[in-house]
Amino acid sequence: MNEIIVSGMRPTGKLHLGHYLGVIQNWVNLQDKYDCYFFAADWHALTTKYDKTDELRQNTLDVVMDWLACGIDPEKSVIYVQSLVPEIAELNIYLSMITPQNWVERDPTLKDMAKILKTKEGQGSQVNYGLMGYPVLMSADIMMFNADCVPVGIDQVAHIEITRDIARRFNNLYGEEFFHEAKPLLNHCSLICGLDGNKMGKSFNNDIKISDTAEATSKKIMSAITDRSRLRKDDPGHPDDCEVAFKYWTIFGDEDEVSTVRCECEKGLRGCAQCKRQLGDKINEKLSEIRERRKYYEENPQLVEKIIAEGSAKARVRAQQVLADVRRLVKMY
Ligand code: TRP
Ligand code: SF4
């Protein structure tokens, strides 16, 4: 039997290249070696966006379409929506009973989220009960399929630690080595920064979406920062100080292209505008297949709905098996 992988993302809108290179590409590669469960965490989206649910459905579809476009394959992996697997909510109840309050209070990611909320005005600035339960619900997601590994970005590792603690506590309390202690699986590729050199994020307006058109991508790339000390196009440039454009070359170009860019830049033989025009073309070439697939699913949303319905049904079958064991171990009626 293969090891089991579970991972999810909150459906907050269309995904960008940071998601693709940081997480999804990793998922795609894992599909052949593991039994994979990938889901849209719509309950987790509610922990902070409970008052903005108008776009939740479309956001969920968008996230799943981005995954499919990137190569997550419904023949290989189970693709589902968290709220369509209500067994997770029941498991969440059992886990919340055995999780000490101070475990969730010391969760660093949660502390950061609370800090951001406090900068907002009015009712939305409160930390609600559901948000406090974020790491427990995440543990339920992972333990629902008794996962062995959880491929995530570095920012989620603290949550996986809590999951391991909760699994251990469950096993101790209910007298059986039932739950595995899931390990985080980190992607070792270097993180892609945003067009302005900061972390790529949709709220910073510095991202390139998987679903952006080639034209939009080229235009965005032209705004990427380059070696700031360079005034004229025949000045010798410093690729290593060119934090965004050259960095992108190293991610999307092959070895020869990168060394040509470096060499021509250092000799003042390549202007930044020309360089970024070429870079835009390069990125578009690399993404063309993904974007064609994205377009196909956009034009056939009923296909995406079907994938979600079938995946969620499959996930429930497995979840019900685990839940039956959990109920027996906890000694529920
Ligand atoms: N917290 C994750 C994020 O913000 C999403 C998530 C929810 C998740 N449940 C999970 C990731 C379980 C991995 C496993 O991206
Ligand atoms: Fe960066 Fe290219 Fe300009 Fe050199 S020529 S500074 S690599 S954008």
mmCIF file of C-alpha atoms and ligand atoms in Angstrom:
data_model
loop_
_atom_site.group_PDB
_atom_site.id
_atom_site.type_symbol
_atom_site.label_atom_id
_atom_site.label_comp_id
_atom_site.label_asym_id
_atom_site.label_seq_id
_atom_site.Cartn_x
_atom_site.Cartn_y
_atom_site.Cartn_z
ATOM 1 C CA MET A 1 0.000 0.000 0.000
ATOM 2 C CA ASN A 2 1.173 3.497 -0.868
ATOM 3 C CA GLU A 3 1.720 6.155 1.741
ATOM 4 C CA ILE A 4 -1.024 8.745 1.974
ATOM 5 C CA ILE A 5 -0.696 12.431 1.234
ATOM 6 C CA VAL A 6 -3.179 15.128 2.153
ATOM 7 C CA SER A 7 -2.900 18.804 1.328
ATOM 8 C CA GLY A 8 -5.202 21.729 0.745
ATOM 9 C CA MET A 9 -5.465 25.396 -0.011
ATOM 10 C CA ARG A 10 -7.957 28.009 1.056
ATOM 11 C CA PRO A 11 -10.008 29.083 -1.955
ATOM 12 C CA THR A 12 -9.272 32.802 -1.898
ATOM 13 C CA GLY A 13 -9.112 33.378 -5.650
ATOM 14 C CA LYS A 14 -6.998 32.606 -8.658
ATOM 15 C CA LEU A 15 -3.585 31.174 -7.865
ATOM 16 C CA HIS A 16 -0.253 32.714 -8.859
ATOM 17 C CA LEU A 17 3.179 31.448 -9.818
ATOM 18 C CA GLY A 18 4.238 31.398 -6.169
ATOM 19 C CA HIS A 19 1.573 28.764 -5.539
ATOM 20 C CA TYR A 20 2.558 26.852 -8.645
ATOM 21 C CA LEU A 21 6.298 26.732 -8.077
ATOM 22 C CA GLY A 22 6.087 26.568 -4.288
ATOM 23 C CA VAL A 23 3.409 23.928 -3.810
ATOM 24 C CA ILE A 24 1.427 22.657 -6.806
ATOM 25 C CA GLN A 25 4.419 21.511 -8.840
ATOM 26 C CA ASN A 26 5.425 19.448 -5.835
ATOM 27 C CA TRP A 27 1.935 17.934 -5.653
ATOM 28 C CA VAL A 28 2.057 17.026 -9.330
ATOM 29 C CA ASN A 29 5.282 15.088 -8.823
ATOM 30 C CA LEU A 30 3.943 13.253 -5.774
ATOM 31 C CA GLN A 31 0.887 11.878 -7.567
ATOM 32 C CA ASP A 32 2.712 8.862 -8.964
ATOM 33 C CA LYS A 33 4.279 7.703 -5.719
ATOM 34 C CA TYR A 34 1.543 8.299 -3.163
ATOM 35 C CA ASP A 35 -2.207 8.086 -2.689
ATOM 36 C CA CYS A 36 -2.946 11.799 -2.853
ATOM 37 C CA TYR A 37 -5.898 13.756 -1.474
ATOM 38 C CA PHE A 38 -6.023 17.412 -2.528
ATOM 39 C CA PHE A 39 -8.827 19.677 -1.389
ATOM 40 C CA ALA A 40 -10.153 23.230 -1.372
ATOM 41 C CA ALA A 41 -10.351 24.270 2.290
ATOM 42 C CA ASP A 42 -13.579 26.260 2.133
ATOM 43 C CA TRP A 43 -14.252 25.960 5.873
ATOM 44 C CA HIS A 44 -10.834 27.395 6.522
ATOM 45 C CA ALA A 45 -11.662 30.275 4.190
ATOM 46 C CA LEU A 46 -14.685 30.977 6.414
ATOM 47 C CA THR A 47 -12.514 31.432 9.511
ATOM 48 C CA THR A 48 -11.682 34.935 8.301
ATOM 49 C CA LYS A 49 -14.049 35.512 5.372
ATOM 50 C CA TYR A 50 -17.350 34.420 6.925
ATOM 51 C CA ASP A 51 -18.807 37.791 5.961
ATOM 52 C CA LYS A 52 -17.696 37.634 2.312
ATOM 53 C CA THR A 53 -19.103 34.416 0.955
ATOM 54 C CA ASP A 54 -20.445 35.718 -2.370
ATOM 55 C CA GLU A 55 -17.301 34.684 -4.189
ATOM 56 C CA LEU A 56 -16.586 31.488 -2.284
ATOM 57 C CA ARG A 57 -18.106 29.165 -4.857
ATOM 58 C CA GLN A 58 -16.324 30.760 -7.822
ATOM 59 C CA ASN A 59 -13.064 30.914 -5.869
ATOM 60 C CA THR A 60 -13.340 27.207 -5.155
ATOM 61 C CA LEU A 61 -13.862 26.443 -8.829
ATOM 62 C CA ASP A 62 -10.948 28.703 -9.747
ATOM 63 C CA VAL A 63 -8.565 26.971 -7.378
ATOM 64 C CA VAL A 64 -9.523 23.546 -8.660
ATOM 65 C CA MET A 65 -9.222 24.713 -12.284
ATOM 66 C CA ASP A 66 -5.743 26.043 -11.547
ATOM 67 C CA TRP A 67 -4.737 22.658 -10.090
ATOM 68 C CA LEU A 68 -6.125 20.748 -13.026
ATOM 69 C CA ALA A 69 -4.366 23.113 -15.412
ATOM 70 C CA CYS A 70 -1.066 22.555 -13.607
ATOM 71 C CA GLY A 71 -1.368 18.801 -13.959
ATOM 72 C CA ILE A 72 -3.187 17.527 -10.889
ATOM 73 C CA ASP A 73 -4.868 14.523 -12.424
ATOM 74 C CA PRO A 74 -8.250 13.290 -11.168
ATOM 75 C CA GLU A 75 -7.326 9.794 -12.410
ATOM 76 C CA LYS A 76 -4.389 9.730 -10.022
ATOM 77 C CA SER A 77 -5.454 11.943 -7.116
ATOM 78 C CA VAL A 78 -8.626 12.507 -5.152
ATOM 79 C CA ILE A 79 -9.689 16.131 -5.661
ATOM 80 C CA TYR A 80 -12.438 17.364 -3.345
ATOM 81 C CA VAL A 81 -13.994 20.225 -1.451
ATOM 82 C CA GLN A 82 -13.597 20.155 2.324
ATOM 83 C CA SER A 83 -17.223 21.032 3.138
ATOM 84 C CA LEU A 84 -18.460 18.223 0.884
ATOM 85 C CA VAL A 85 -16.831 15.757 3.282
ATOM 86 C CA PRO A 86 -18.827 16.418 6.491
ATOM 87 C CA GLU A 87 -16.999 13.551 8.259
ATOM 88 C CA ILE A 88 -14.160 16.065 8.712
ATOM 89 C CA ALA A 89 -16.427 18.219 10.877
ATOM 90 C CA GLU A 90 -17.215 15.269 13.150
ATOM 91 C CA LEU A 91 -13.559 14.362 13.496
ATOM 92 C CA ASN A 92 -12.880 18.021 14.252
ATOM 93 C CA ILE A 93 -15.197 17.715 17.276
ATOM 94 C CA TYR A 94 -13.315 14.739 18.754
ATOM 95 C CA LEU A 95 -9.965 16.401 18.176
ATOM 96 C CA SER A 96 -11.084 19.711 19.655
ATOM 97 C CA MET A 97 -11.960 17.906 22.908
ATOM 98 C CA ILE A 98 -8.446 16.559 23.344
ATOM 99 C CA THR A 99 -6.535 19.674 22.292
ATOM 100 C CA PRO A 100 -5.394 21.853 25.201
ATOM 101 C CA GLN A 101 -6.269 25.515 24.700
ATOM 102 C CA ASN A 102 -2.666 26.646 25.024
ATOM 103 C CA TRP A 103 -1.616 24.489 22.061
ATOM 104 C CA VAL A 104 -3.744 26.584 19.725
ATOM 105 C CA GLU A 105 -2.896 29.834 21.490
ATOM 106 C CA ARG A 106 0.793 29.408 20.905
ATOM 107 C CA ASP A 107 0.403 28.607 17.187
ATOM 108 C CA PRO A 108 2.604 31.242 15.488
ATOM 109 C CA THR A 109 0.650 31.356 12.225
ATOM 110 C CA LEU A 110 -2.541 31.997 14.142
ATOM 111 C CA LYS A 111 -0.845 34.771 16.115
ATOM 112 C CA ASP A 112 0.113 36.430 12.820
ATOM 113 C CA MET A 113 -3.439 36.141 11.509
ATOM 114 C CA ALA A 114 -4.791 37.652 14.719
ATOM 115 C CA LYS A 115 -2.337 40.537 14.423
ATOM 116 C CA ILE A 116 -3.479 41.305 10.880
ATOM 117 C CA LEU A 117 -7.139 41.185 11.976
ATOM 118 C CA LYS A 118 -6.479 43.662 14.787
ATOM 119 C CA THR A 119 -5.394 46.271 12.223
ATOM 120 C CA LYS A 120 -8.903 46.152 10.751
ATOM 121 C CA GLU A 121 -11.908 48.162 11.886
ATOM 122 C CA GLY A 122 -15.138 47.009 13.498
ATOM 123 C CA GLN A 123 -16.578 43.559 13.960
ATOM 124 C CA GLY A 124 -14.158 41.849 11.572
ATOM 125 C CA SER A 125 -11.225 42.679 13.807
ATOM 126 C CA GLN A 126 -12.270 40.095 16.404
ATOM 127 C CA VAL A 127 -10.643 36.688 16.542
ATOM 128 C CA ASN A 128 -13.611 34.350 16.378
ATOM 129 C CA TYR A 129 -13.928 30.930 17.935
ATOM 130 C CA GLY A 130 -13.600 29.243 14.538
ATOM 131 C CA LEU A 131 -10.290 30.931 13.836
ATOM 132 C CA MET A 132 -8.918 29.675 17.153
ATOM 133 C CA GLY A 133 -9.855 26.220 15.936
ATOM 134 C CA TYR A 134 -7.950 26.638 12.657
ATOM 135 C CA PRO A 135 -5.100 24.277 13.568
ATOM 136 C CA VAL A 136 -7.485 21.677 14.993
ATOM 137 C CA LEU A 137 -9.621 21.695 11.845
ATOM 138 C CA MET A 138 -6.454 21.376 9.837
ATOM 139 C CA SER A 139 -5.487 18.376 11.960
ATOM 140 C CA ALA A 140 -8.895 16.876 11.193
ATOM 141 C CA ASP A 141 -8.234 17.380 7.463
ATOM 142 C CA ILE A 142 -4.963 15.531 7.735
ATOM 143 C CA MET A 143 -6.010 12.797 10.153
ATOM 144 C CA MET A 144 -9.287 12.143 8.304
ATOM 145 C CA PHE A 145 -7.273 10.138 5.775
ATOM 146 C CA ASN A 146 -4.603 9.126 8.258
ATOM 147 C CA ALA A 147 -2.016 10.911 6.150
ATOM 148 C CA ASP A 148 1.686 10.105 6.340
ATOM 149 C CA CYS A 149 2.926 13.261 4.634
ATOM 150 C CA VAL A 150 1.637 16.775 4.062
ATOM 151 C CA PRO A 151 3.259 18.763 1.253
ATOM 152 C CA VAL A 152 2.981 22.454 2.172
ATOM 153 C CA GLY A 153 4.836 25.729 2.133
ATOM 154 C CA ILE A 154 7.154 26.554 5.023
ATOM 155 C CA ASP A 155 4.499 28.817 6.604
ATOM 156 C CA GLN A 156 2.307 25.797 7.366
ATOM 157 C CA VAL A 157 4.876 23.684 9.195
ATOM 158 C CA ALA A 158 3.857 24.902 12.663
ATOM 159 C CA HIS A 159 0.343 23.635 11.971
ATOM 160 C CA ILE A 160 1.644 20.209 11.062
ATOM 161 C CA GLU A 161 3.538 20.134 14.353
ATOM 162 C CA ILE A 162 0.280 20.630 16.225
ATOM 163 C CA THR A 163 -1.285 17.880 14.128
ATOM 164 C CA ARG A 164 1.460 15.501 15.203
ATOM 165 C CA ASP A 165 0.919 16.466 18.852
ATOM 166 C CA ILE A 166 -2.817 15.893 18.554
ATOM 167 C CA ALA A 167 -2.319 12.522 16.838
ATOM 168 C CA ARG A 168 0.038 11.416 19.596
ATOM 169 C CA ARG A 169 -2.399 12.546 22.264
ATOM 170 C CA PHE A 170 -5.261 10.707 20.596
ATOM 171 C CA ASN A 171 -3.221 7.520 20.431
ATOM 172 C CA ASN A 172 -2.225 7.838 24.093
ATOM 173 C CA LEU A 173 -5.741 8.576 25.292
ATOM 174 C CA TYR A 174 -7.556 5.934 23.309
ATOM 175 C CA GLY A 175 -4.988 3.226 23.670
ATOM 176 C CA GLU A 176 -3.969 2.347 20.141
ATOM 177 C CA GLU A 177 -1.347 3.485 17.635
ATOM 178 C CA PHE A 178 -4.127 4.478 15.306
ATOM 179 C CA PHE A 179 -3.110 7.799 13.794
ATOM 180 C CA HIS A 180 0.161 8.246 11.977
ATOM 181 C CA GLU A 181 2.249 11.296 12.838
ATOM 182 C CA ALA A 182 2.151 13.160 9.557
ATOM 183 C CA LYS A 183 5.382 14.694 8.340
ATOM 184 C CA PRO A 184 5.566 17.978 6.434
ATOM 185 C CA LEU A 185 7.040 17.636 2.949
ATOM 186 C CA LEU A 186 8.769 20.827 1.915
ATOM 187 C CA ASN A 187 9.494 21.837 -1.619
ATOM 188 C CA HIS A 188 13.143 22.641 -2.007
ATOM 189 C CA CYS A 189 12.873 24.945 -4.986
ATOM 190 C CA SER A 190 13.728 28.542 -4.147
ATOM 191 C CA LEU A 191 10.768 30.793 -3.606
ATOM 192 C CA ILE A 192 9.725 33.084 -6.446
ATOM 193 C CA CYS A 193 9.403 36.712 -5.314
ATOM 194 C CA GLY A 194 6.846 39.217 -6.566
ATOM 195 C CA LEU A 195 7.465 41.704 -9.382
ATOM 196 C CA ASP A 196 8.517 44.325 -6.809
ATOM 197 C CA GLY A 197 10.961 42.020 -5.019
ATOM 198 C CA ASN A 198 8.670 41.350 -2.036
ATOM 199 C CA LYS A 199 6.925 38.068 -1.325
ATOM 200 C CA MET A 200 4.516 37.263 -4.158
ATOM 201 C CA GLY A 201 0.927 37.743 -3.025
ATOM 202 C CA LYS A 202 -2.323 38.787 -4.595
ATOM 203 C CA SER A 203 -2.961 41.501 -2.010
ATOM 204 C CA PHE A 204 0.407 43.085 -2.825
ATOM 205 C CA ASN A 205 -0.499 43.461 -6.479
ATOM 206 C CA ASN A 206 2.857 41.996 -7.502
ATOM 207 C CA ASP A 207 1.837 38.585 -8.743
ATOM 208 C CA ILE A 208 1.514 36.740 -12.039
ATOM 209 C CA LYS A 209 -1.509 34.489 -12.098
ATOM 210 C CA ILE A 210 -1.478 31.017 -13.585
ATOM 211 C CA SER A 211 -4.592 32.160 -15.481
ATOM 212 C CA ASP A 212 -3.147 35.466 -16.739
ATOM 213 C CA THR A 213 -3.001 35.813 -20.523
ATOM 214 C CA ALA A 214 0.339 35.902 -22.312
ATOM 215 C CA GLU A 215 -0.194 39.603 -23.017
ATOM 216 C CA ALA A 216 -0.937 40.419 -19.384
ATOM 217 C CA THR A 217 2.118 38.421 -18.309
ATOM 218 C CA SER A 218 4.437 40.239 -20.723
ATOM 219 C CA LYS A 219 3.109 43.571 -19.521
ATOM 220 C CA LYS A 220 3.593 42.636 -15.877
ATOM 221 C CA ILE A 221 7.139 41.437 -16.526
ATOM 222 C CA MET A 222 8.005 44.826 -18.017
ATOM 223 C CA SER A 223 7.282 46.314 -14.574
ATOM 224 C CA ALA A 224 9.638 43.917 -12.752
ATOM 225 C CA ILE A 225 12.489 45.620 -10.936
ATOM 226 C CA THR A 226 16.005 45.178 -12.314
ATOM 227 C CA ASP A 227 19.515 46.269 -11.324
ATOM 228 C CA ARG A 228 18.690 49.693 -9.901
ATOM 229 C CA SER A 229 22.198 51.051 -10.311
ATOM 230 C CA ARG A 230 21.933 50.780 -14.066
ATOM 231 C CA LEU A 231 21.019 54.029 -15.827
ATOM 232 C CA ARG A 232 21.694 53.422 -19.523
ATOM 233 C CA LYS A 233 21.150 50.238 -21.446
ATOM 234 C CA ASP A 234 24.847 49.936 -22.363
ATOM 235 C CA ASP A 235 26.017 50.391 -18.759
ATOM 236 C CA PRO A 236 27.496 47.152 -17.435
ATOM 237 C CA GLY A 237 24.778 45.467 -15.358
ATOM 238 C CA HIS A 238 24.912 43.329 -12.219
ATOM 239 C CA PRO A 239 22.683 40.284 -12.616
ATOM 240 C CA ASP A 240 23.109 39.352 -8.977
ATOM 241 C CA ASP A 241 21.679 42.730 -7.971
ATOM 242 C CA CYS A 242 18.847 42.289 -10.442
ATOM 243 C CA GLU A 243 16.614 40.758 -7.804
ATOM 244 C CA VAL A 244 13.546 40.069 -9.872
ATOM 245 C CA ALA A 245 14.198 39.875 -13.618
ATOM 246 C CA PHE A 246 17.425 37.893 -13.397
ATOM 247 C CA LYS A 247 16.002 35.719 -10.618
ATOM 248 C CA TYR A 248 13.088 34.866 -12.903
ATOM 249 C CA TRP A 249 15.559 33.984 -15.665
ATOM 250 C CA THR A 250 17.198 31.480 -13.335
ATOM 251 C CA ILE A 251 13.795 29.925 -12.658
ATOM 252 C CA PHE A 252 12.418 29.797 -16.200
ATOM 253 C CA GLY A 253 15.480 29.773 -18.469
ATOM 254 C CA ASP A 254 17.779 26.842 -19.162
ATOM 255 C CA GLU A 255 21.439 26.930 -18.196
ATOM 256 C CA ASP A 256 22.671 28.302 -21.519
ATOM 257 C CA GLU A 257 20.091 31.063 -21.608
ATOM 258 C CA VAL A 258 20.912 32.125 -18.074
ATOM 259 C CA SER A 259 24.630 32.299 -18.788
ATOM 260 C CA THR A 260 24.009 34.280 -22.002
ATOM 261 C CA VAL A 261 21.843 36.769 -20.102
ATOM 262 C CA ARG A 262 24.471 37.074 -17.374
ATOM 263 C CA CYS A 263 27.304 37.566 -19.789
ATOM 264 C CA GLU A 264 25.528 40.099 -22.024
ATOM 265 C CA CYS A 265 24.215 42.001 -19.028
ATOM 266 C CA GLU A 266 27.645 42.270 -17.422
ATOM 267 C CA LYS A 267 29.153 43.521 -20.661
ATOM 268 C CA GLY A 268 26.429 46.086 -21.229
ATOM 269 C CA LEU A 269 25.279 44.296 -24.350
ATOM 270 C CA ARG A 270 21.650 43.872 -23.296
ATOM 271 C CA GLY A 271 19.181 46.535 -22.277
ATOM 272 C CA CYS A 272 16.773 45.789 -19.446
ATOM 273 C CA ALA A 273 13.695 46.439 -21.585
ATOM 274 C CA GLN A 274 14.851 43.994 -24.243
ATOM 275 C CA CYS A 275 15.864 41.524 -21.547
ATOM 276 C CA LYS A 276 12.450 41.634 -19.918
ATOM 277 C CA ARG A 277 10.656 41.349 -23.251
ATOM 278 C CA GLN A 278 12.551 38.107 -23.854
ATOM 279 C CA LEU A 279 11.889 36.974 -20.308
ATOM 280 C CA GLY A 280 8.144 37.510 -20.782
ATOM 281 C CA ASP A 281 8.244 35.360 -23.924
ATOM 282 C CA LYS A 282 10.162 32.677 -22.073
ATOM 283 C CA ILE A 283 7.687 32.537 -19.200
ATOM 284 C CA ASN A 284 4.747 32.466 -21.610
ATOM 285 C CA GLU A 285 6.330 29.591 -23.490
ATOM 286 C CA LYS A 286 6.792 27.639 -20.258
ATOM 287 C CA LEU A 287 3.204 28.257 -19.189
ATOM 288 C CA SER A 288 1.474 27.818 -22.532
ATOM 289 C CA GLU A 289 0.386 24.220 -21.972
ATOM 290 C CA ILE A 290 -0.933 25.000 -18.495
ATOM 291 C CA ARG A 291 -2.861 27.962 -19.802
ATOM 292 C CA GLU A 292 -4.392 26.009 -22.650
ATOM 293 C CA ARG A 293 -5.632 23.454 -20.160
ATOM 294 C CA ARG A 294 -6.901 26.247 -17.904
ATOM 295 C CA LYS A 295 -8.893 27.672 -20.785
ATOM 296 C CA TYR A 296 -10.354 24.269 -21.614
ATOM 297 C CA TYR A 297 -11.696 23.850 -18.077
ATOM 298 C CA GLU A 298 -12.961 27.445 -17.977
ATOM 299 C CA GLU A 299 -14.991 26.699 -21.067
ATOM 300 C CA ASN A 300 -16.238 23.423 -19.587
ATOM 301 C CA PRO A 301 -17.108 24.223 -15.953
ATOM 302 C CA GLN A 302 -19.496 21.274 -15.800
ATOM 303 C CA LEU A 303 -16.449 19.026 -16.153
ATOM 304 C CA VAL A 304 -14.841 20.656 -13.132
ATOM 305 C CA GLU A 305 -18.070 20.268 -11.151
ATOM 306 C CA LYS A 306 -18.086 16.581 -12.041
ATOM 307 C CA ILE A 307 -14.479 16.100 -10.956
ATOM 308 C CA ILE A 308 -15.270 17.774 -7.633
ATOM 309 C CA ALA A 309 -18.422 15.709 -7.079
ATOM 310 C CA GLU A 310 -16.720 12.413 -7.892
ATOM 311 C CA GLY A 311 -13.604 13.253 -5.906
ATOM 312 C CA SER A 312 -15.632 14.290 -2.872
ATOM 313 C CA ALA A 313 -17.661 11.073 -3.037
ATOM 314 C CA LYS A 314 -14.427 9.048 -3.145
ATOM 315 C CA ALA A 315 -13.000 11.023 -0.237
ATOM 316 C CA ARG A 316 -16.124 10.354 1.815
ATOM 317 C CA VAL A 317 -15.862 6.599 1.400
ATOM 318 C CA ARG A 318 -12.387 6.624 2.900
ATOM 319 C CA ALA A 319 -13.341 9.210 5.538
ATOM 320 C CA GLN A 320 -16.264 7.088 6.707
ATOM 321 C CA GLN A 321 -13.965 4.117 7.260
ATOM 322 C CA VAL A 322 -11.601 6.161 9.391
ATOM 323 C CA LEU A 323 -14.453 7.785 11.268
ATOM 324 C CA ALA A 324 -16.000 4.417 12.134
ATOM 325 C CA ASP A 325 -12.701 3.420 13.770
ATOM 326 C CA VAL A 326 -12.449 6.753 15.566
ATOM 327 C CA ARG A 327 -15.974 6.414 16.974
ATOM 328 C CA ARG A 328 -15.125 2.901 18.170
ATOM 329 C CA LEU A 329 -11.868 4.041 19.806
ATOM 330 C CA VAL A 330 -13.479 7.049 21.512
ATOM 331 C CA LYS A 331 -16.327 4.700 22.551
ATOM 332 C CA MET A 332 -19.124 6.761 21.107
ATOM 333 C CA TYR A 333 -22.593 5.213 20.998
HETATM 334 N N1 TRP B 1 -3.863 26.254 6.049
HETATM 335 C C1 TRP B 1 -3.576 25.908 4.683
HETATM 336 C C2 TRP B 1 -3.265 27.194 3.904
HETATM 337 O O1 TRP B 1 -3.608 28.257 4.314
HETATM 338 C C3 TRP B 1 -4.706 25.195 4.009
HETATM 339 C C4 TRP B 1 -5.028 23.898 4.673
HETATM 340 C C5 TRP B 1 -6.151 23.621 5.374
HETATM 341 C C6 TRP B 1 -4.233 22.702 4.666
HETATM 342 N N2 TRP B 1 -6.112 22.343 5.818
HETATM 343 C C7 TRP B 1 -4.951 21.741 5.395
HETATM 344 C C8 TRP B 1 -3.000 22.373 4.104
HETATM 345 C C9 TRP B 1 -4.469 20.430 5.592
HETATM 346 C C10 TRP B 1 -2.503 21.071 4.311
HETATM 347 C C11 TRP B 1 -3.234 20.119 5.044
HETATM 348 O O2 TRP B 1 -2.691 27.103 2.836
HETATM 349 FE FE1 SF4 B 2 18.506 42.363 -15.113
HETATM 350 FE FE2 SF4 B 2 18.422 41.719 -17.676
HETATM 351 FE FE3 SF4 B 2 18.661 44.265 -16.904
HETATM 352 FE FE4 SF4 B 2 20.698 42.603 -16.588
HETATM 353 S S1 SF4 B 2 19.794 43.219 -18.528
HETATM 354 S S2 SF4 B 2 19.928 44.076 -15.098
HETATM 355 S S3 SF4 B 2 19.609 40.691 -16.093
HETATM 356 S S4 SF4 B 2 16.914 42.925 -16.562
#
